[in-house]
Coordinates of C-alpha atoms in Angstrom, one line a residue:
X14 CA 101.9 65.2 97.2
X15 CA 104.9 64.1 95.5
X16 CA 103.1 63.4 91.7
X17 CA 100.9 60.3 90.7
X18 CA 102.4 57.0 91.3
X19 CA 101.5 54.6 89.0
X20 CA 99.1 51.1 89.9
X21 CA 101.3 48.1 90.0
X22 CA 101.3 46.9 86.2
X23 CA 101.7 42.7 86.2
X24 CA 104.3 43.0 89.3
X25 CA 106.5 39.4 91.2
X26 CA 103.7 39.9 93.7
X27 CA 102.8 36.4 94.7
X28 CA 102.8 36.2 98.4
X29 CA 103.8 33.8 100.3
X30 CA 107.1 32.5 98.4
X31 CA 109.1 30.0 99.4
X32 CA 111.6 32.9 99.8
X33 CA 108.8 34.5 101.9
X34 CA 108.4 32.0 104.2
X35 CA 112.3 31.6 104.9
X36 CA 112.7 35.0 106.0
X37 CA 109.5 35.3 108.2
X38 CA 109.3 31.7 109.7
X39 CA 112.6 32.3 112.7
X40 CA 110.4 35.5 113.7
X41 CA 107.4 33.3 114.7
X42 CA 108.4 32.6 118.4
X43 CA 109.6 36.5 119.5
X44 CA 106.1 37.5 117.6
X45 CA 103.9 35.0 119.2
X46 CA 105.1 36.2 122.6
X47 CA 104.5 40.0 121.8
X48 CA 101.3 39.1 120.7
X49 CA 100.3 37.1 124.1
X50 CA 101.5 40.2 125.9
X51 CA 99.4 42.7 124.3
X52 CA 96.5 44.3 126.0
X53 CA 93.3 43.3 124.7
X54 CA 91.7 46.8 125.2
X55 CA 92.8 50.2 125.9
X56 CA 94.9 51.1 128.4
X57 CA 97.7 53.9 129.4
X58 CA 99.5 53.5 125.8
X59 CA 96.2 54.3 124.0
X60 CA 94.0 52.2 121.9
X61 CA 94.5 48.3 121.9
X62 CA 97.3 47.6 119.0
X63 CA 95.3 44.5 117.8
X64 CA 91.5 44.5 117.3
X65 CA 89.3 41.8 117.0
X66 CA 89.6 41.4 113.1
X67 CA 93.7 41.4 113.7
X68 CA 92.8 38.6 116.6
X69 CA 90.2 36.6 114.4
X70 CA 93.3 36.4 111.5
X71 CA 96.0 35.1 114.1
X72 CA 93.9 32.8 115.4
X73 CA 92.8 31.3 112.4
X74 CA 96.8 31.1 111.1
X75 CA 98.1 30.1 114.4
X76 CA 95.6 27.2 114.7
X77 CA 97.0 26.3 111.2
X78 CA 100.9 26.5 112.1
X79 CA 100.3 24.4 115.1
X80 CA 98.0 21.8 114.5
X81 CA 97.2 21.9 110.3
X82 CA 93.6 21.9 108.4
X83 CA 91.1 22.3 110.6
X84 CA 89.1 19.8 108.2
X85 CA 91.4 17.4 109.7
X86 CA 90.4 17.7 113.2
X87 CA 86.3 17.2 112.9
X88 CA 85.8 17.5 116.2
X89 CA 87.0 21.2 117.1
X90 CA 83.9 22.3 114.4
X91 CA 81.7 24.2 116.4
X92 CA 78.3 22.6 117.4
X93 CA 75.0 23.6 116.6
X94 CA 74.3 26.2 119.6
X95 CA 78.3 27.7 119.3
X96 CA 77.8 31.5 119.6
X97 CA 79.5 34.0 116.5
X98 CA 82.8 33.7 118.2
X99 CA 83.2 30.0 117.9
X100 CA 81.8 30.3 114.4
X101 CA 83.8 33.3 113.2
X102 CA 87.2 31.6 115.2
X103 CA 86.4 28.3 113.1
X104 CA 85.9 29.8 109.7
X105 CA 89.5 32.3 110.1
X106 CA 91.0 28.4 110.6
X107 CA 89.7 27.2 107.5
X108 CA 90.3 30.1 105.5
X109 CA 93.7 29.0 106.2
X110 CA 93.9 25.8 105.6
X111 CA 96.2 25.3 102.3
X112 CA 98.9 26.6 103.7
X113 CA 101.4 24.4 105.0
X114 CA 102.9 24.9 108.8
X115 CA 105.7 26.9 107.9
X116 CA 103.4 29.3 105.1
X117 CA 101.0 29.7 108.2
X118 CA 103.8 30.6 110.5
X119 CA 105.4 33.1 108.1
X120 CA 101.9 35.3 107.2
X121 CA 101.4 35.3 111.0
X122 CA 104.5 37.0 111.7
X123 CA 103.9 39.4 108.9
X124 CA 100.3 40.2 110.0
X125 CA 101.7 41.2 113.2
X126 CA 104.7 43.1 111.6
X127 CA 102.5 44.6 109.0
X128 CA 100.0 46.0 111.4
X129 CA 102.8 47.6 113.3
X130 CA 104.5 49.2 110.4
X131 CA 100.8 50.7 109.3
X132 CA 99.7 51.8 112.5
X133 CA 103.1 53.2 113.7
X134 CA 102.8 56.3 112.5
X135 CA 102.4 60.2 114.3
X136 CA 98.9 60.6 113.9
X137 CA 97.9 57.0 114.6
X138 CA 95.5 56.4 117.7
X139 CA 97.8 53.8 118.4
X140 CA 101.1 56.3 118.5
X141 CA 100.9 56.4 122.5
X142 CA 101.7 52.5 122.7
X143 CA 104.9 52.5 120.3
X144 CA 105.8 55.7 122.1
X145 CA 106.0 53.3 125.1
X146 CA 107.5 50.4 123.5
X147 CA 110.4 52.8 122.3
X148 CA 111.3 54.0 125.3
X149 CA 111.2 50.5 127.2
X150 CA 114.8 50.1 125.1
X151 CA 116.3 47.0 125.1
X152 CA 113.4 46.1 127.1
X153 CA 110.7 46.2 124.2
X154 CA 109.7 43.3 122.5
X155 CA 112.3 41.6 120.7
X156 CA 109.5 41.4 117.8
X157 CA 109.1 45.1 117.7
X158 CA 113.1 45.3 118.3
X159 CA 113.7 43.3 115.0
X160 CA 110.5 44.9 112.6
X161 CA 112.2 48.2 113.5
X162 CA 115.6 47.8 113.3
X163 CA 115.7 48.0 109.0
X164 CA 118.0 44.5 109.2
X165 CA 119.8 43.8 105.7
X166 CA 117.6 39.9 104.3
X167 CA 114.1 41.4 106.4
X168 CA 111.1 39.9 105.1
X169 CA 109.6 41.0 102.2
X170 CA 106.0 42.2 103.3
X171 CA 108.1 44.2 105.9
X172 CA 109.7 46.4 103.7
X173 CA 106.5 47.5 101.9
X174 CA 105.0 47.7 105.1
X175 CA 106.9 51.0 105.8
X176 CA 105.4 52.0 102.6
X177 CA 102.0 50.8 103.7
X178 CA 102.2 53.0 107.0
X179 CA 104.0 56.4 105.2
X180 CA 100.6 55.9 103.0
X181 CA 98.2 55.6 106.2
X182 CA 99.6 58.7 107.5
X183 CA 99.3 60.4 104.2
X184 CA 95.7 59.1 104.2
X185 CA 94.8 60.4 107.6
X186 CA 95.7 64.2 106.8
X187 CA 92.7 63.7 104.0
X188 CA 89.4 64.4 103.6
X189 CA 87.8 61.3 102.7
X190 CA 84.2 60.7 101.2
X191 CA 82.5 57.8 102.8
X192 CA 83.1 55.8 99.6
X193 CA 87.0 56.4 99.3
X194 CA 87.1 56.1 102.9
X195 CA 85.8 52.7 102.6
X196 CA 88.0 51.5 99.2
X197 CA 91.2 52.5 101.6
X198 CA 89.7 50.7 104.5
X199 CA 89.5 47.4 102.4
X200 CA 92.3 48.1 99.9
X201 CA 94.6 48.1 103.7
X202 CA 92.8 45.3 105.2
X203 CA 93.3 43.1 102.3
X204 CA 97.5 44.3 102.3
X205 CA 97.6 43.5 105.9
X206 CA 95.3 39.9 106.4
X207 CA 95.0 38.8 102.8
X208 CA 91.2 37.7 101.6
X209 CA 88.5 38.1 104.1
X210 CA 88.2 35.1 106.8
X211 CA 84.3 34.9 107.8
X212 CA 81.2 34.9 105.5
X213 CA 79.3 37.8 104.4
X214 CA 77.7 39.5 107.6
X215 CA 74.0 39.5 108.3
X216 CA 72.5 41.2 111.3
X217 CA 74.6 38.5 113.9
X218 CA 77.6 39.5 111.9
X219 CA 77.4 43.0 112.4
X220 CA 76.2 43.1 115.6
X221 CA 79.3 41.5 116.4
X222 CA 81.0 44.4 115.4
X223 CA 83.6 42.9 112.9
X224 CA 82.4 44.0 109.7
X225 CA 79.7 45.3 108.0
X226 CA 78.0 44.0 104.8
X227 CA 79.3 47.4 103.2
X228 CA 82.7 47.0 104.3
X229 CA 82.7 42.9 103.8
X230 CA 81.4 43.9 100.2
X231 CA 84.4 45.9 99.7
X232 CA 87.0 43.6 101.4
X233 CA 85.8 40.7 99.3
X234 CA 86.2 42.5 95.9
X235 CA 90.0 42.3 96.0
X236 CA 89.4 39.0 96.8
X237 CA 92.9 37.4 95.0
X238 CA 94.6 40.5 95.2
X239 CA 98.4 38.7 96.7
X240 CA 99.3 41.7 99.5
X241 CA 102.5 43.0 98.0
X242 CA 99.8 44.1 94.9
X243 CA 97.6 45.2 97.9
X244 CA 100.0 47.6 99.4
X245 CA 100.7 49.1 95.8
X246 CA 97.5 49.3 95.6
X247 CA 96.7 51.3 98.7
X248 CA 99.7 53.5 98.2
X249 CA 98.3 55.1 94.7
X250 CA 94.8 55.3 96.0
X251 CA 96.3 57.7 98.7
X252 CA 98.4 59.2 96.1
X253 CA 95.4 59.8 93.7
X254 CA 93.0 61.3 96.5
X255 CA 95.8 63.6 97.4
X256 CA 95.9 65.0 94.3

């Protein structure tokens, strides 16, 4: 259990610097191409390492890295009779949309990065898949090659993402009360994807299956919270139900 750690007092935790976005923007390419790899549902190396909220984020910062604001292209709003999809694809590209090309670039890589260092862990659902990514070698990813190898200068979020997933393990030997189960849930969404992307779900939103109003609730109270904070955050929570 390891004693209380303490909540982040007023911490550097802006996110993304300048600094940030230097170190994360030259991953962009190798993690866009491990991301168009990846299976889309389960398959031999267990459950799908991106779900649809992971999918909905990327797609809302990719459309921002490649093509800017989506106020400034009018005409790829959805129309009136667009289904959720289109709807909840369009709002993830606003959401986005002060960031400049590079900023978008940068949180997309750590998204990606960020989800792998949280969900890499021995008792993750997903521990089948990295299993099989390890032993491919040289022949994994180069993303997943670089986000593992520890390099000296690696981004930021990276390194308090193998904090992020020594907490998730931690948090999965615990157990949880619906309620702390759900702070943890948004407390690590909010570390991993920043604020929420898509308005507050009614019964087309949760039939969707992306959130429900409990959970958006929860999301959108650390609405601000920058994700360095987020992942401090998330660490003492674990820490304190441990106790």
């Amino acid at each position: 259990r390891g004693g209380r750690r303490q909540a982040p007092a007023a911490m550097a935790a802006e996110y993304p610097t300048a600094a940030d976005v230097a170190a994360s923007v030259p991953h962009f390419d190798d993690c866009l191409e491990y991301v168009r790899a990846l299976p889309k549902a389960p398959g031999v190396g267990g459950e799908a390492p991106l779900g649809d909220a992971h999918r909905l984020v990327l797609y809302g910062l990719f459309k921002q890295a490649t093509v800017g604001p989506a106020a400034d292209n009018p005409s790829a709003a959805p129309g009136m009779l667009a289904g959720p999809e289109a709807r909840f694809k369009y709002a993830a590209w606003k959401t986005f949309s002060s960031l400049s090309k590079d900023a978008a670039k940068a949180r997309y890589a750590d998204v990606v990065a960020l989800t792998a260092l949280g969900s890499d862990t021995p008792s993750s659902p997903n521990r089948a898949f990295y299993d099989d990514m390890r032993a491919k070698g040289a022949r994994a990813p180069a993303f997943l090659r670089t986000v593992w190898s520890r390099a000296a200068g690696e981004p930021r979020l990276w390194t308090l993402g193998r904090e992020l997933g020594d907490a998730v393990e931690r948090s999965l030997q615990l157990t949880l009360s619906d309620a702390d189960a759900l702070a943890l849930k948004a407390c690590r969404w909010q570390a991993t994807f920043g604020n929420v992307v898509i308005d507050r779900p009614g019964l087309i939103g949760g039939m969707a299956g992306l959130l429900s109003a409990a959970e958006w609730d929860a999301w959108d109270a650390l609405r601000g919270t920058p994700q360095p904070e987020a992942v401090e955050l998330f660490t003492c929570k674990v820490c304190e139900l441990a106790e």
